[in-house]
mmCIF file of C-alpha atoms in Angstrom:
data_model
loop_
_atom_site.group_PDB
_atom_site.id
_atom_site.type_symbol
_atom_site.label_atom_id
_atom_site.label_comp_id
_atom_site.label_asym_id
_atom_site.label_seq_id
_atom_site.Cartn_x
_atom_site.Cartn_y
_atom_site.Cartn_z
ATOM 1 C CA GLN A 1 62.139 -22.201 -23.659
ATOM 2 C CA LEU A 2 61.752 -23.427 -27.203
ATOM 3 C CA GLN A 3 59.414 -26.390 -27.645
ATOM 4 C CA LEU A 4 59.244 -28.452 -30.813
ATOM 5 C CA VAL A 5 56.411 -30.685 -32.005
ATOM 6 C CA GLU A 6 56.712 -32.953 -35.028
ATOM 7 C CA THR A 7 53.681 -34.004 -37.079
ATOM 8 C CA GLY A 8 53.004 -35.570 -40.443
ATOM 9 C CA GLY A 9 54.305 -39.069 -39.949
ATOM 10 C CA GLY A 10 52.377 -42.097 -41.049
ATOM 11 C CA LEU A 11 52.257 -45.220 -43.123
ATOM 12 C CA VAL A 12 53.151 -44.975 -46.812
ATOM 13 C CA GLN A 13 54.016 -47.351 -49.618
ATOM 14 C CA PRO A 14 57.461 -47.403 -51.209
ATOM 15 C CA GLY A 15 57.741 -44.633 -53.738
ATOM 16 C CA GLY A 16 55.258 -42.498 -51.859
ATOM 17 C CA SER A 17 55.640 -39.114 -50.192
ATOM 18 C CA LEU A 18 55.131 -37.521 -46.817
ATOM 19 C CA ARG A 19 55.670 -34.029 -45.492
ATOM 20 C CA LEU A 20 56.786 -33.674 -41.918
ATOM 21 C CA SER A 21 56.301 -30.487 -39.955
ATOM 22 C CA CYS A 22 58.228 -29.239 -36.960
ATOM 23 C CA ALA A 23 56.223 -26.551 -35.189
ATOM 24 C CA ALA A 24 57.939 -24.427 -32.586
ATOM 25 C CA SER A 25 56.678 -22.321 -29.743
ATOM 26 C CA GLY A 26 58.656 -19.339 -28.616
ATOM 27 C CA VAL A 27 59.445 -15.985 -30.135
ATOM 28 C CA THR A 28 63.095 -16.898 -30.689
ATOM 29 C CA PHE A 29 62.399 -19.625 -33.255
ATOM 30 C CA LYS A 30 63.773 -17.594 -36.152
ATOM 31 C CA GLN A 31 67.162 -17.435 -34.417
ATOM 32 C CA TYR A 32 67.589 -21.198 -34.536
ATOM 33 C CA ALA A 33 68.851 -23.544 -37.164
ATOM 34 C CA ILE A 34 66.752 -26.694 -37.297
ATOM 35 C CA GLY A 35 67.842 -30.241 -37.963
ATOM 36 C CA TRP A 36 65.911 -33.383 -38.748
ATOM 37 C CA PHE A 37 67.105 -36.703 -37.383
ATOM 38 C CA ARG A 38 65.777 -40.235 -37.490
ATOM 39 C CA GLN A 39 66.204 -43.396 -35.526
ATOM 40 C CA ALA A 40 65.198 -46.831 -36.717
ATOM 41 C CA PRO A 41 64.721 -49.755 -34.314
ATOM 42 C CA GLY A 42 68.061 -51.154 -33.232
ATOM 43 C CA LYS A 43 70.011 -48.415 -34.976
ATOM 44 C CA GLU A 44 71.722 -45.255 -33.895
ATOM 45 C CA ARG A 45 70.128 -41.892 -34.469
ATOM 46 C CA GLU A 46 71.310 -40.271 -37.688
ATOM 47 C CA GLY A 47 71.100 -36.798 -39.089
ATOM 48 C CA VAL A 48 68.882 -36.341 -42.119
ATOM 49 C CA SER A 49 68.832 -32.653 -42.999
ATOM 50 C CA ALA A 50 69.320 -29.216 -41.506
ATOM 51 C CA ILE A 51 68.451 -25.637 -42.386
ATOM 52 C CA SER A 52 69.889 -22.351 -41.207
ATOM 53 C CA SER A 53 67.899 -19.814 -39.226
ATOM 54 C CA GLY A 54 67.136 -17.738 -42.293
ATOM 55 C CA GLY A 55 66.728 -20.701 -44.622
ATOM 56 C CA GLY A 56 69.634 -19.781 -46.850
ATOM 57 C CA SER A 57 71.778 -22.814 -46.037
ATOM 58 C CA THR A 58 70.763 -26.435 -46.053
ATOM 59 C CA THR A 59 72.490 -29.756 -45.716
ATOM 60 C CA TYR A 60 71.436 -33.340 -46.371
ATOM 61 C CA ALA A 61 72.632 -36.799 -45.538
ATOM 62 C CA ASP A 62 73.819 -38.671 -48.627
ATOM 63 C CA SER A 63 71.067 -41.240 -48.135
ATOM 64 C CA VAL A 64 68.310 -38.670 -48.716
ATOM 65 C CA LYS A 65 69.862 -36.254 -51.214
ATOM 66 C CA GLY A 66 67.620 -35.713 -54.193
ATOM 67 C CA ARG A 67 64.614 -37.212 -52.392
ATOM 68 C CA PHE A 68 64.107 -35.007 -49.314
ATOM 69 C CA THR A 69 63.761 -31.226 -49.189
ATOM 70 C CA ILE A 70 63.935 -29.102 -46.077
ATOM 71 C CA SER A 71 62.323 -25.674 -45.857
ATOM 72 C CA ARG A 72 61.050 -23.279 -43.242
ATOM 73 C CA ASP A 73 58.412 -20.619 -42.733
ATOM 74 C CA ASN A 74 59.563 -18.356 -39.924
ATOM 75 C CA ALA A 75 56.276 -16.464 -39.947
ATOM 76 C CA LYS A 76 54.595 -19.723 -38.969
ATOM 77 C CA ASN A 77 57.406 -20.967 -36.716
ATOM 78 C CA THR A 78 57.556 -24.164 -38.736
ATOM 79 C CA VAL A 79 60.138 -26.235 -40.549
ATOM 80 C CA PHE A 80 59.114 -28.793 -43.143
ATOM 81 C CA LEU A 81 60.704 -31.944 -44.457
ATOM 82 C CA GLN A 82 59.262 -33.019 -47.784
ATOM 83 C CA MET A 83 60.071 -36.673 -48.320
ATOM 84 C CA ASN A 84 59.624 -38.142 -51.786
ATOM 85 C CA THR A 85 60.385 -41.528 -53.305
ATOM 86 C CA LEU A 86 60.311 -43.083 -49.884
ATOM 87 C CA LYS A 87 62.029 -46.409 -49.318
ATOM 88 C CA PRO A 88 61.530 -49.055 -46.637
ATOM 89 C CA GLU A 89 64.895 -48.073 -45.189
ATOM 90 C CA ASP A 90 63.474 -44.610 -44.457
ATOM 91 C CA THR A 91 61.291 -46.190 -41.785
ATOM 92 C CA ALA A 92 62.151 -44.574 -38.453
ATOM 93 C CA VAL A 93 61.034 -42.141 -35.814
ATOM 94 C CA TYR A 94 61.838 -38.671 -37.103
ATOM 95 C CA TYR A 95 62.849 -35.908 -34.743
ATOM 96 C CA CYS A 96 63.500 -32.222 -35.205
ATOM 97 C CA ALA A 97 65.970 -30.322 -33.087
ATOM 98 C CA ALA A 98 67.049 -26.703 -32.731
ATOM 99 C CA ALA A 99 70.560 -25.301 -32.704
ATOM 100 C CA LEU A 100 71.685 -21.709 -32.175
ATOM 101 C CA SER A 101 74.433 -22.257 -34.713
ATOM 102 C CA LEU A 102 75.519 -24.927 -37.173
ATOM 103 C CA PRO A 103 78.739 -25.106 -39.175
ATOM 104 C CA PHE A 104 77.055 -26.193 -42.424
ATOM 105 C CA ASP A 105 80.073 -28.254 -43.262
ATOM 106 C CA HIS A 106 77.802 -30.429 -45.456
ATOM 107 C CA SER A 107 78.922 -33.516 -43.601
ATOM 108 C CA ASP A 108 78.007 -35.482 -40.509
ATOM 109 C CA TYR A 109 79.671 -32.665 -38.565
ATOM 110 C CA ASP A 110 76.476 -30.678 -38.988
ATOM 111 C CA PHE A 111 74.571 -33.344 -37.079
ATOM 112 C CA LEU A 112 76.695 -33.624 -33.970
ATOM 113 C CA PRO A 113 74.353 -33.655 -30.968
ATOM 114 C CA ARG A 114 76.401 -30.989 -29.213
ATOM 115 C CA TRP A 115 75.028 -28.340 -31.565
ATOM 116 C CA TYR A 116 71.392 -29.048 -30.672
ATOM 117 C CA ASN A 117 69.769 -27.671 -27.543
ATOM 118 C CA HIS A 118 66.107 -28.529 -27.982
ATOM 119 C CA TRP A 119 64.460 -31.695 -29.255
ATOM 120 C CA GLY A 120 60.967 -32.738 -30.194
ATOM 121 C CA GLN A 121 59.272 -35.999 -29.247
ATOM 122 C CA GLY A 122 59.318 -37.516 -32.714
ATOM 123 C CA THR A 123 56.869 -38.783 -35.309
ATOM 124 C CA GLN A 124 56.801 -42.288 -36.760
ATOM 125 C CA VAL A 125 57.317 -42.835 -40.470
ATOM 126 C CA THR A 126 56.716 -46.331 -41.796
ATOM 127 C CA VAL A 127 57.364 -47.235 -45.412
ATOM 128 C CA THR A 128 56.008 -50.630 -46.346
ATOM 129 C CA SER A 129 54.026 -52.354 -49.043
#
């Protein structure tokens, strides 16, 4: 059973940066693509970014392109989400999730819940002055 734990959330001013980590337990981590999602109060969950099992393919939501970077270190069973130039509208609980396969269609199709089998508990990111 793959378990995911997100860390790195916090309070930051607009224009600031945070790096989220998604640490996984389980020897099969390197077989999974990983996605980051977020959910703001009163809003639906949305996909933010995803990375293939080997790290060679990535995808981003239009709202974060050029500001967020996803990466992974399979030796450490961890996926990172570097978030720069943060905006108040980035405020949300951020979740990571694991998928055995993703289409990498570079659209919302990559973030359909049906791809994802395992979810973390989330970490809060608050962007405010």
